[in-house]
Coordinates of C-alpha atoms and ligand atoms in Angstrom, one line a residue:
M1 CA 0.0 0.0 0.0
L2 CA 1.1 3.5 -0.8
T3 CA 1.5 5.5 2.4
K4 CA 0.8 9.2 3.0
C5 CA -2.3 9.2 0.8
P6 CA -5.4 10.4 2.6
T7 CA -8.4 8.3 1.6
W8 CA -12.2 8.2 2.1
P9 CA -13.5 7.6 5.6
K10 CA -14.9 4.1 6.1
E11 CA -18.6 5.1 6.0
F12 CA -18.1 6.9 2.7
A13 CA -16.2 4.0 1.1
E14 CA -19.0 1.7 2.3
K15 CA -21.7 3.9 0.8
Y16 CA -19.9 4.2 -2.5
R17 CA -19.6 0.4 -2.7
K18 CA -23.2 -0.2 -1.6
M19 CA -24.5 2.3 -4.2
E20 CA -22.4 0.4 -6.8
C21 CA -20.2 3.4 -7.7
W22 CA -17.2 1.3 -6.9
R23 CA -17.6 -2.2 -8.3
G24 CA -14.3 -3.7 -7.4
E25 CA -12.7 -3.4 -10.8
T26 CA -9.0 -2.8 -11.4
F27 CA -7.3 -1.5 -14.6
G28 CA -5.4 -4.7 -15.1
G29 CA -8.7 -6.7 -14.8
M30 CA -10.6 -4.3 -17.0
L31 CA -8.2 -4.7 -19.9
R32 CA -8.3 -8.5 -19.5
E33 CA -12.1 -8.4 -19.6
R34 CA -12.2 -6.2 -22.6
A35 CA -9.7 -8.4 -24.4
Q36 CA -12.1 -11.3 -23.8
Q37 CA -15.1 -9.4 -24.9
Y38 CA -13.7 -7.5 -27.9
G39 CA -10.7 -9.7 -28.9
S40 CA -9.5 -8.7 -32.3
Q41 CA -11.5 -5.4 -32.5
I42 CA -9.1 -2.5 -32.7
A43 CA -8.4 -0.6 -29.5
I44 CA -5.8 1.9 -30.7
T45 CA -4.9 3.4 -34.1
C46 CA -1.8 5.5 -34.5
G47 CA -0.8 6.2 -38.1
E48 CA -0.6 2.9 -39.8
T49 CA -0.4 1.0 -36.6
Q50 CA -3.5 -0.8 -35.3
I51 CA -3.6 -2.6 -32.0
S52 CA -6.4 -4.9 -31.1
Y53 CA -7.8 -5.4 -27.6
K54 CA -6.3 -8.9 -27.4
E55 CA -2.9 -7.7 -28.6
L56 CA -2.9 -4.8 -26.1
D57 CA -3.7 -7.2 -23.3
M58 CA -1.0 -9.6 -24.4
K59 CA 1.7 -6.9 -24.8
T60 CA 0.7 -5.6 -21.4
D61 CA 1.4 -9.0 -19.9
L62 CA 4.8 -9.3 -21.5
L63 CA 5.8 -5.8 -20.5
A64 CA 4.5 -6.3 -16.9
A65 CA 6.7 -9.4 -16.7
G66 CA 9.7 -7.4 -17.9
L67 CA 9.1 -4.6 -15.5
L68 CA 8.9 -7.0 -12.6
K69 CA 12.1 -8.7 -13.7
L70 CA 13.8 -5.3 -13.8
G71 CA 12.9 -5.0 -10.1
I72 CA 10.0 -2.7 -10.3
K73 CA 7.6 -3.7 -7.5
K74 CA 4.1 -3.1 -6.4
A75 CA 3.6 0.5 -5.1
D76 CA 6.8 1.7 -6.7
R77 CA 6.5 5.0 -8.5
V78 CA 7.5 5.4 -12.2
V79 CA 7.5 8.8 -13.9
V80 CA 5.9 8.3 -17.3
Q81 CA 6.5 11.1 -19.8
L82 CA 5.1 9.7 -23.0
P83 CA 3.2 11.5 -25.8
N84 CA 0.3 10.2 -27.8
I85 CA 1.9 6.9 -28.9
P86 CA 0.7 3.3 -28.5
E87 CA 3.5 2.6 -26.0
F88 CA 1.7 4.9 -23.5
F89 CA -1.0 2.3 -23.1
E90 CA 1.3 -0.7 -22.9
V91 CA 3.4 1.0 -20.3
C92 CA 0.5 2.3 -18.2
F93 CA -1.5 -0.9 -18.2
A94 CA 1.7 -3.0 -17.5
L95 CA 2.4 -0.7 -14.5
F96 CA -1.3 -1.0 -13.4
R97 CA -1.1 -4.8 -13.7
I98 CA 1.8 -5.1 -11.3
G99 CA 0.4 -2.4 -9.0
A100 CA 3.3 0.1 -9.7
L101 CA 2.2 3.7 -10.1
P102 CA 2.6 5.8 -13.1
V103 CA 3.3 9.5 -12.3
F104 CA 1.8 11.3 -15.3
A105 CA 4.2 14.0 -16.5
L106 CA 3.3 16.0 -19.6
P107 CA 5.5 16.1 -22.7
S108 CA 6.0 19.8 -22.2
H109 CA 7.6 19.3 -18.8
R110 CA 11.3 19.9 -18.5
Q111 CA 14.2 19.2 -16.2
N112 CA 12.8 21.3 -13.3
E113 CA 9.4 19.6 -13.3
I114 CA 10.7 16.0 -14.0
S115 CA 13.4 16.2 -11.3
Y116 CA 10.9 17.3 -8.8
F117 CA 8.4 14.5 -9.7
C118 CA 11.2 11.9 -9.6
E119 CA 12.6 13.2 -6.3
F120 CA 9.3 13.8 -4.5
T121 CA 7.8 10.5 -5.4
E122 CA 11.1 8.6 -5.0
A123 CA 10.5 7.2 -8.4
V124 CA 12.5 4.1 -9.4
A125 CA 12.2 4.7 -13.1
Y126 CA 11.6 7.3 -15.7
I127 CA 10.0 6.4 -19.1
I128 CA 10.4 8.6 -22.2
P129 CA 10.2 8.6 -26.0
D130 CA 13.5 9.1 -27.8
R131 CA 12.6 12.3 -29.6
Y132 CA 9.2 13.9 -30.0
A133 CA 8.0 17.2 -31.5
G134 CA 11.6 18.2 -32.2
F135 CA 12.8 17.6 -28.6
D136 CA 15.3 15.0 -27.5
Y137 CA 14.0 13.5 -24.2
R138 CA 17.3 11.6 -23.7
H139 CA 19.0 15.0 -23.1
L140 CA 16.4 15.7 -20.5
A141 CA 17.0 12.3 -18.9
R142 CA 20.7 13.0 -18.8
D143 CA 20.1 16.2 -16.9
V144 CA 17.7 14.5 -14.5
C145 CA 20.1 11.6 -13.9
Q146 CA 22.9 14.0 -13.1
K147 CA 20.7 15.7 -10.5
L148 CA 19.3 12.4 -9.1
P149 CA 21.9 9.6 -9.3
S150 CA 19.4 7.5 -7.3
L151 CA 17.1 7.2 -10.3
R152 CA 17.6 3.5 -11.2
H153 CA 16.2 3.2 -14.7
V154 CA 15.6 5.4 -17.7
I155 CA 13.5 3.4 -20.2
V156 CA 13.2 4.7 -23.8
A157 CA 10.5 4.0 -26.3
G158 CA 12.6 4.2 -29.5
D159 CA 16.3 4.6 -29.9
P160 CA 17.7 4.3 -26.3
E161 CA 21.3 5.5 -26.8
E162 CA 22.9 4.7 -23.4
F163 CA 19.5 4.0 -21.7
Q164 CA 17.3 0.9 -21.5
P165 CA 15.2 0.1 -24.6
L166 CA 11.5 -0.5 -23.9
T167 CA 11.3 -3.1 -26.6
R168 CA 13.8 -5.4 -24.8
L169 CA 11.7 -5.5 -21.7
Y170 CA 8.9 -7.7 -23.1
D171 CA 9.3 -11.0 -21.4
D172 CA 7.4 -14.3 -20.8
P173 CA 4.3 -13.8 -18.7
V174 CA 4.5 -14.6 -15.0
S175 CA 2.1 -14.3 -12.2
Y176 CA 1.4 -10.8 -11.1
P177 CA 1.0 -9.3 -7.6
D178 CA -2.6 -9.0 -6.3
V179 CA -3.9 -5.5 -6.9
S180 CA -6.8 -4.3 -4.9
P181 CA -9.5 -2.0 -6.4
A182 CA -9.0 0.3 -3.4
D183 CA -5.3 0.7 -4.1
V184 CA -3.9 3.9 -5.6
A185 CA -3.5 3.3 -9.3
F186 CA -1.4 6.3 -10.3
L187 CA -0.5 9.9 -9.4
Q188 CA -2.0 12.6 -11.5
L189 CA -0.8 16.2 -11.4
S190 CA -2.6 19.2 -10.3
G191 CA -2.3 22.5 -12.1
G192 CA -1.0 23.9 -8.8
S193 CA -1.6 27.2 -7.1
T194 CA 0.9 27.2 -4.3
G195 CA 4.4 26.6 -5.6
L196 CA 5.0 23.2 -7.0
S197 CA 2.3 20.9 -8.5
K198 CA 0.6 18.7 -6.0
L199 CA 0.3 15.0 -6.8
I200 CA -3.1 13.4 -6.9
P201 CA -3.6 9.8 -5.8
R202 CA -6.4 8.2 -7.8
T203 CA -7.6 4.7 -7.0
H204 CA -8.8 2.0 -9.4
D205 CA -12.2 2.1 -7.8
D206 CA -12.7 5.9 -8.1
Y207 CA -11.2 6.4 -11.5
I208 CA -12.9 3.5 -13.2
Y209 CA -16.2 4.8 -11.8
S210 CA -15.5 8.2 -13.4
L211 CA -14.7 6.4 -16.7
R212 CA -17.9 4.5 -16.6
I213 CA -20.1 7.5 -15.9
S214 CA -18.3 9.7 -18.4
A215 CA -18.6 7.0 -21.1
E216 CA -22.4 6.8 -20.3
I217 CA -22.9 10.5 -20.5
C218 CA -21.0 10.7 -23.8
Q219 CA -23.0 7.7 -25.1
L220 CA -19.8 5.8 -26.0
D221 CA -20.1 2.2 -27.3
Q222 CA -18.1 -0.2 -29.5
D223 CA -18.8 2.0 -32.5
S224 CA -17.3 5.1 -30.9
V225 CA -14.0 6.5 -32.3
Y226 CA -12.3 8.9 -30.0
L227 CA -9.6 11.2 -31.5
A228 CA -6.9 12.0 -28.9
V229 CA -5.6 15.5 -29.8
L230 CA -4.5 16.8 -26.4
P231 CA -1.6 15.1 -24.6
I232 CA -3.2 11.9 -23.2
A233 CA -1.4 12.0 -19.9
H234 CA -3.6 15.0 -19.0
N235 CA -6.6 14.1 -16.9
Y236 CA -9.1 15.5 -19.4
P237 CA -8.2 13.5 -22.5
L238 CA -7.3 10.5 -20.3
S239 CA -10.6 10.2 -18.5
S240 CA -13.4 12.6 -19.5
P241 CA -14.2 10.1 -21.1
G242 CA -10.9 10.3 -23.0
V243 CA -8.8 7.4 -24.1
L244 CA -9.5 5.3 -21.0
G245 CA -13.2 5.9 -21.1
T246 CA -13.2 4.9 -24.7
L247 CA -11.4 1.6 -23.9
Y248 CA -13.8 1.0 -21.1
A249 CA -16.7 1.2 -23.6
G250 CA -15.0 -1.0 -26.2
G251 CA -14.5 1.8 -28.7
R252 CA -11.4 2.8 -30.7
V253 CA -8.8 5.4 -29.8
V254 CA -7.1 7.3 -32.6
L255 CA -3.9 9.0 -31.6
A256 CA -3.1 12.4 -33.2
Q257 CA 0.2 14.0 -32.6
G258 CA -1.1 17.5 -32.4
G259 CA -4.3 19.6 -32.9
S260 CA -3.7 21.3 -36.1
P261 CA -6.6 21.2 -38.6
D262 CA -4.0 20.0 -41.2
E263 CA -3.5 16.8 -39.3
T264 CA -6.8 16.3 -37.5
F265 CA -9.3 17.1 -40.2
S266 CA -8.1 14.4 -42.5
L267 CA -7.8 12.0 -39.6
I268 CA -11.4 12.6 -38.7
A269 CA -12.5 11.7 -42.2
K270 CA -10.1 8.8 -42.6
E271 CA -10.9 7.2 -39.3
Q272 CA -14.5 8.2 -39.1
V273 CA -14.0 9.8 -35.7
T274 CA -17.1 10.3 -33.7
I275 CA -15.9 12.3 -30.7
T276 CA -12.9 14.4 -29.7
A277 CA -11.8 16.8 -26.9
L278 CA -10.3 20.3 -27.3
V279 CA -9.3 23.2 -25.2
P280 CA -10.9 26.6 -26.1
P281 CA -7.9 28.0 -28.2
L282 CA -7.8 24.9 -30.3
A283 CA -11.6 25.0 -30.8
L284 CA -11.3 28.6 -32.1
I285 CA -8.7 27.4 -34.6
W286 CA -10.9 24.5 -35.7
L287 CA -13.9 26.8 -36.1
D288 CA -12.0 29.2 -38.4
A289 CA -10.3 26.4 -40.4
A290 CA -13.6 24.5 -40.9
Q291 CA -15.1 27.7 -42.4
A292 CA -12.2 28.2 -44.7
R293 CA -11.9 24.6 -46.1
R294 CA -14.0 21.7 -47.2
N295 CA -13.0 18.7 -45.2
D296 CA -15.6 16.1 -44.5
L297 CA -16.2 16.2 -40.8
S298 CA -19.6 14.6 -41.0
S299 CA -18.7 11.6 -38.8
L300 CA -18.0 13.8 -35.8
E301 CA -21.0 13.7 -33.4
V302 CA -19.6 15.4 -30.3
L303 CA -17.0 18.1 -29.8
Q304 CA -16.0 18.5 -26.2
V305 CA -14.4 21.7 -25.1
G306 CA -13.0 22.2 -21.6
G307 CA -10.0 22.9 -19.5
A308 CA -10.7 26.7 -19.5
K309 CA -13.8 28.8 -20.0
F310 CA -15.2 28.6 -23.5
S311 CA -16.9 31.9 -24.5
A312 CA -20.6 31.8 -25.4
E313 CA -19.8 33.5 -28.7
A314 CA -17.5 30.7 -29.8
A315 CA -19.7 28.0 -28.3
R316 CA -22.6 29.3 -30.4
R317 CA -20.7 28.6 -33.6
V318 CA -19.9 25.0 -33.0
K319 CA -23.1 23.4 -34.3
P320 CA -23.5 25.5 -37.4
V321 CA -19.9 25.4 -38.4
L322 CA -18.8 21.8 -37.4
G323 CA -22.2 20.2 -37.6
C324 CA -21.8 18.4 -34.3
T325 CA -23.0 18.7 -30.7
L326 CA -20.9 20.8 -28.4
Q327 CA -20.3 19.4 -24.9
Q328 CA -18.7 21.7 -22.4
V329 CA -16.5 20.0 -19.8
Y330 CA -15.4 21.6 -16.6
G331 CA -13.3 19.2 -14.6
M332 CA -10.2 18.8 -12.5
A333 CA -7.6 16.1 -11.9
E334 CA -8.6 16.1 -8.3
G335 CA -11.9 14.6 -9.3
L336 CA -15.2 16.4 -10.0
V337 CA -16.1 16.6 -13.7
N338 CA -19.1 18.6 -15.0
Y339 CA -20.6 17.9 -18.4
T340 CA -23.4 19.5 -20.4
R341 CA -25.5 16.5 -21.5
L342 CA -25.8 15.8 -25.2
D343 CA -29.6 16.4 -25.1
D344 CA -29.4 19.6 -23.0
S345 CA -31.0 22.7 -24.6
E346 CA -28.9 25.0 -26.8
E347 CA -29.2 27.6 -24.1
I348 CA -27.6 25.3 -21.5
I349 CA -24.9 23.9 -23.9
I350 CA -23.8 27.4 -24.9
H351 CA -24.0 29.3 -21.6
T352 CA -23.0 26.7 -18.9
Q353 CA -20.1 24.5 -18.0
G354 CA -22.5 21.6 -17.4
R355 CA -23.4 19.8 -14.2
P356 CA -21.7 17.2 -12.0
M357 CA -21.6 13.8 -13.7
S358 CA -22.5 11.7 -10.6
P359 CA -25.6 11.9 -8.5
F360 CA -23.3 11.3 -5.6
D361 CA -21.2 14.5 -6.2
E362 CA -21.8 16.9 -3.4
I363 CA -21.5 20.6 -4.2
R364 CA -21.3 23.7 -2.0
I365 CA -20.8 27.2 -3.1
V366 CA -19.5 29.4 -0.4
D367 CA -18.4 33.0 0.4
E368 CA -15.0 34.1 1.9
N369 CA -16.2 33.0 5.3
G370 CA -17.1 29.5 4.2
C371 CA -20.9 30.2 4.4
E372 CA -23.1 29.0 1.6
V373 CA -24.2 31.8 -0.8
K374 CA -27.8 32.4 -1.8
P375 CA -29.0 30.5 -4.8
G376 CA -27.7 32.0 -8.0
Q377 CA -24.9 33.9 -6.3
T378 CA -21.2 33.5 -7.1
G379 CA -18.9 31.8 -4.6
E380 CA -16.1 29.3 -4.3
L381 CA -17.0 25.7 -5.4
L382 CA -16.3 23.0 -2.8
T383 CA -16.9 19.4 -3.6
R384 CA -16.9 15.9 -2.3
G385 CA -17.8 12.6 -3.9
P386 CA -17.0 9.1 -5.0
Y387 CA -14.2 10.1 -7.4
T388 CA -12.9 13.3 -5.7
I389 CA -9.7 12.8 -3.6
R390 CA -9.7 13.5 0.1
G391 CA -6.1 14.8 0.0
Y392 CA -2.9 15.1 -2.1
Y393 CA 0.0 12.7 -1.8
K394 CA 2.5 13.6 0.9
A395 CA 1.1 17.1 1.5
E396 CA -0.3 17.1 5.0
E397 CA 0.1 20.8 5.6
H398 CA -1.4 21.8 2.3
N399 CA -4.2 19.3 2.7
A400 CA -5.3 21.0 5.9
K401 CA -6.0 24.2 3.8
A402 CA -7.1 22.6 0.5
F403 CA -9.8 20.5 2.1
T404 CA -12.5 21.3 4.7
Q405 CA -12.6 19.4 7.9
D406 CA -15.5 17.3 6.5
G407 CA -13.6 16.4 3.4
F408 CA -14.7 18.8 0.7
Y409 CA -12.1 19.8 -1.8
R410 CA -11.7 23.6 -2.2
T411 CA -11.5 24.0 -6.0
G412 CA -10.4 27.7 -6.0
D413 CA -13.0 28.2 -8.8
L414 CA -15.6 30.9 -8.5
V415 CA -18.9 29.6 -9.8
R416 CA -22.6 30.2 -9.7
M417 CA -25.4 27.7 -10.1
T418 CA -28.4 28.3 -12.4
S419 CA -31.8 27.3 -11.2
S420 CA -31.6 24.3 -13.5
G421 CA -28.6 23.1 -11.5
H422 CA -25.9 23.9 -14.1
V423 CA -22.6 25.5 -13.2
I424 CA -21.2 28.6 -14.7
V425 CA -17.5 29.4 -14.0
E426 CA -17.2 33.1 -13.2
G427 CA -13.6 33.4 -12.1
R428 CA -10.9 32.1 -9.8
A429 CA -9.9 32.6 -6.2
K430 CA -6.6 30.6 -6.6
D431 CA -3.3 32.2 -7.5
Q432 CA -3.1 30.5 -10.9
I433 CA -3.1 31.5 -14.6
N434 CA -5.1 29.4 -17.0
R435 CA -3.3 29.7 -20.3
G436 CA -5.9 28.2 -22.6
G437 CA -6.1 25.1 -20.4
E438 CA -2.5 25.0 -19.3
K439 CA -2.4 25.9 -15.6
V440 CA 0.5 28.0 -14.3
A441 CA 1.0 28.4 -10.5
A442 CA 2.0 32.0 -10.0
E443 CA 4.0 31.2 -6.9
E444 CA 6.1 28.6 -8.7
V445 CA 7.2 31.1 -11.3
E446 CA 7.8 33.8 -8.8
N447 CA 10.1 31.6 -6.8
H448 CA 12.2 31.0 -9.9
L449 CA 12.3 34.8 -10.7
L450 CA 13.4 35.5 -7.2
A451 CA 16.5 33.3 -7.8
H452 CA 17.7 35.9 -10.4
P453 CA 20.3 38.1 -8.7
A454 CA 18.8 41.3 -10.4
V455 CA 15.3 40.6 -9.2
H456 CA 14.3 42.2 -5.9
D457 CA 10.7 41.0 -5.9
A458 CA 8.2 39.5 -8.4
A459 CA 4.5 39.0 -8.8
V460 CA 3.0 36.9 -11.7
V461 CA -0.6 37.7 -12.8
S462 CA -2.9 36.9 -15.6
M463 CA -3.6 39.3 -18.4
P464 CA -6.6 39.0 -20.8
D465 CA -5.9 37.4 -24.2
E466 CA -8.3 37.1 -27.0
F467 CA -6.9 33.7 -28.1
L468 CA -5.7 31.9 -25.0
G469 CA -8.2 33.6 -22.7
E470 CA -5.3 34.5 -20.4
R471 CA -1.6 34.9 -20.6
S472 CA 0.9 35.5 -17.9
C473 CA 2.6 38.8 -17.0
A474 CA 5.5 39.0 -14.5
Y475 CA 5.8 42.3 -12.6
I476 CA 9.3 42.6 -11.4
I477 CA 10.9 45.1 -9.0
P478 CA 14.5 45.0 -10.3
R479 CA 17.7 45.7 -8.3
D480 CA 19.2 46.7 -11.6
Q481 CA 17.4 48.8 -14.2
T482 CA 19.2 47.2 -17.1
L483 CA 17.4 43.9 -16.6
T484 CA 15.7 42.9 -19.9
T485 CA 12.7 40.7 -20.7
M486 CA 14.9 38.5 -22.8
E487 CA 17.3 37.9 -20.0
I488 CA 14.5 36.9 -17.7
K489 CA 13.0 34.4 -20.2
T490 CA 16.4 32.9 -20.9
F491 CA 17.1 32.6 -17.2
L492 CA 13.8 30.7 -16.6
R493 CA 14.4 28.4 -19.6
D494 CA 17.9 27.6 -18.5
R495 CA 16.5 26.6 -15.1
G496 CA 14.6 23.9 -16.9
L497 CA 11.1 25.4 -16.6
A498 CA 8.5 24.2 -19.0
T499 CA 7.9 26.7 -21.8
Y500 CA 4.2 27.4 -21.0
K501 CA 5.2 28.6 -17.5
I502 CA 7.6 31.3 -18.9
P503 CA 5.9 34.7 -18.5
D504 CA 4.5 36.0 -21.8
R505 CA 5.3 39.5 -20.7
V506 CA 7.6 41.2 -18.2
E507 CA 6.9 44.6 -16.7
L508 CA 9.4 46.4 -14.5
I509 CA 7.9 48.4 -11.7
D510 CA 9.2 50.4 -8.7
S511 CA 6.8 49.0 -6.1
F512 CA 3.8 46.8 -6.0
P513 CA 0.3 48.2 -5.2
Q514 CA -0.8 46.8 -1.8
T515 CA -3.9 45.6 -0.2
G516 CA -5.3 47.0 3.0
V517 CA -3.1 44.7 5.1
G518 CA 0.0 45.4 3.0
K519 CA 0.1 42.3 0.8
V520 CA 0.8 42.6 -2.9
S521 CA -2.5 43.4 -4.6
K522 CA -2.6 41.1 -7.6
K523 CA -6.1 42.4 -8.4
A524 CA -4.6 45.9 -8.9
L525 CA -1.8 44.5 -11.0
R526 CA -4.2 42.6 -13.2
K527 CA -6.2 45.8 -13.6
V528 CA -3.1 47.8 -14.6
I529 CA -2.0 45.4 -17.2
A530 CA -5.5 44.9 -18.6
E531 CA -5.9 48.6 -19.0
K532 CA -2.5 49.0 -20.5
L533 CA -3.3 46.3 -23.1
K534 CA -6.6 47.9 -23.9
A535 CA -5.0 51.3 -24.5
T536 CA -2.3 49.9 -26.8
H537 CA -4.9 47.9 -28.6
K538 CA -6.9 51.1 -29.2
T539 CA -4.0 53.1 -30.5
K540 CA -3.2 50.3 -32.9
M541 CA -6.7 50.4 -34.4
Ligands
AMP1 P1 -6.1 21.1 -13.0 O1 -5.8 21.5 -11.6 O2 -4.9 21.2 -13.9 O3 -6.7 19.7 -13.1 O4 -7.1 22.1 -13.6 C1 -8.5 22.1 -13.2 C2 -8.9 23.5 -13.3 O5 -9.1 23.9 -14.6 C3 -10.3 23.8 -12.7 O6 -10.3 23.9 -11.3 C4 -10.7 25.1 -13.4 O7 -10.0 26.2 -12.8 C5 -10.1 24.9 -14.7 N1 -11.1 24.5 -15.7 C6 -11.3 23.2 -16.2 N2 -12.3 23.2 -17.1 C7 -12.8 24.4 -17.2 C8 -13.9 25.0 -17.9 N3 -14.6 24.3 -18.8 N4 -14.2 26.3 -17.7 C9 -13.4 27.0 -16.8 N5 -12.4 26.5 -16.1 C10 -12.1 25.2 -16.3
DBH2 O1 -8.7 21.2 -16.8 C1 -8.8 20.0 -16.3 O2 -8.0 19.6 -15.5 C2 -9.9 19.2 -16.8 C3 -10.8 19.7 -17.7 C4 -11.8 18.9 -18.1 C5 -10.0 17.9 -16.3 O3 -9.1 17.4 -15.4 C6 -11.1 17.1 -16.7 C7 -12.0 17.6 -17.7 O4 -11.2 15.8 -16.3

């Protein structure tokens, strides 16, 4: 058993079992069952490669055996940084089958993030592709190994150079350790709001429940074809219903390497894709591209948009332009996912972020004092339920703040509920920038900025952006007036920070505006930059 993972109190676990949310399934068992049910039907398509359910199950067995032989044991952590390639599934299911835990890093993470994940989770192995999207992950692995000599294995899908090749690990099947449905299956990442990302322990029981309900709501079945456009390690394309929900339902997953209309539109026609998931900026690109060209997108039934707020103006265009039903998705790796239903009215689909997927999701909307607001008023969303965690991994102090005494997760999102029970996201109480679905914790970036000798103080805030919704702006009080934006950006990149966290804009300032109690007023800084942008925009017109 993995320690330092808060879990559901006994009476809740009993209730969720009794109500048949948790049905005692594991990922290893689920794949075995699907292989028996669907055999030679295709589970995964990637380019010309097709993998059937039976084949996936078999390869999983072989790889699981190889991982055990390598010395990877039940409850060990393994940082998995794989893009949308078939090996992602073989690796994850093999780890699930032996009860080892993938830690889901994103392809965009760099030395800083990966070293932290490896160190914090005491990972025994790190699994990467050779090269992907013009980046050589073996370079990254070398940097990580230098920093963490204790990391035992680096395993490469592709040309391994000095590391271990994934292909050599496939070995004769053995018997595998017992894995309990109540065990933690993997660690997912939170977008983070205080410093470094927190790690989210999800159990087989709770995650598989969320897959089942998600697949039901999206009406997935054996004929469904899900196009994976976003990086599948992310919770949204992984589980809402994502690639795992599609496999749960016996459908087919088609892996795309990116979201450009050039690649995806022809894939939709070729593979007869029925459903896909985008973030708002990509949805905007698709809407414009579809109007400008004549691809056959008629197989597409559902377009999911989530990860950041989708504007009603853009939402309104989806059906007329793409000819499919829009589904808004408002979720979080910590658990709770809201969906608009496929048969909801246009009004609801366009103007709301949906409603909780499970009847057992409990929602509270509260003011600054923790008191419930009046119906229809805006407040912070708190939630508890059969697939929402009760605490982060190894984060006792943070958990005391991020969860209420009675186990509700404080989402940090400001929402209001319509009389129909649908949620509208109105803003954010947490110190985070949502860059078109990519979350940046202000404090993490500030800490890096403060490490620069010419930076006296730093505050990172969001600024409005037509395309991404928000971008990041770093306000810096310099010790040295010659400090340039370029220098700051290079400094952060050299520290191994993922590119999406590097501030889009740097503003030098003499002092920060303050709140009544003398804290930096980020609200005031956001206002200053928003007005400045508006003024320059006007002079340009
Ligand atoms: P993460 O912590 O990375 O799992 O990100 C979850 C957060 O993304 C939520 O708490 C929201 O702040 C944001 N989010 C996700 N989906 C939506 C959406 N449809 N509209 C607005 N915000 C969203
Ligand atoms: O942004 C997210 O983290 C998210 C969005 C939609 C998510 O985790 C999800 C659905 O499951």
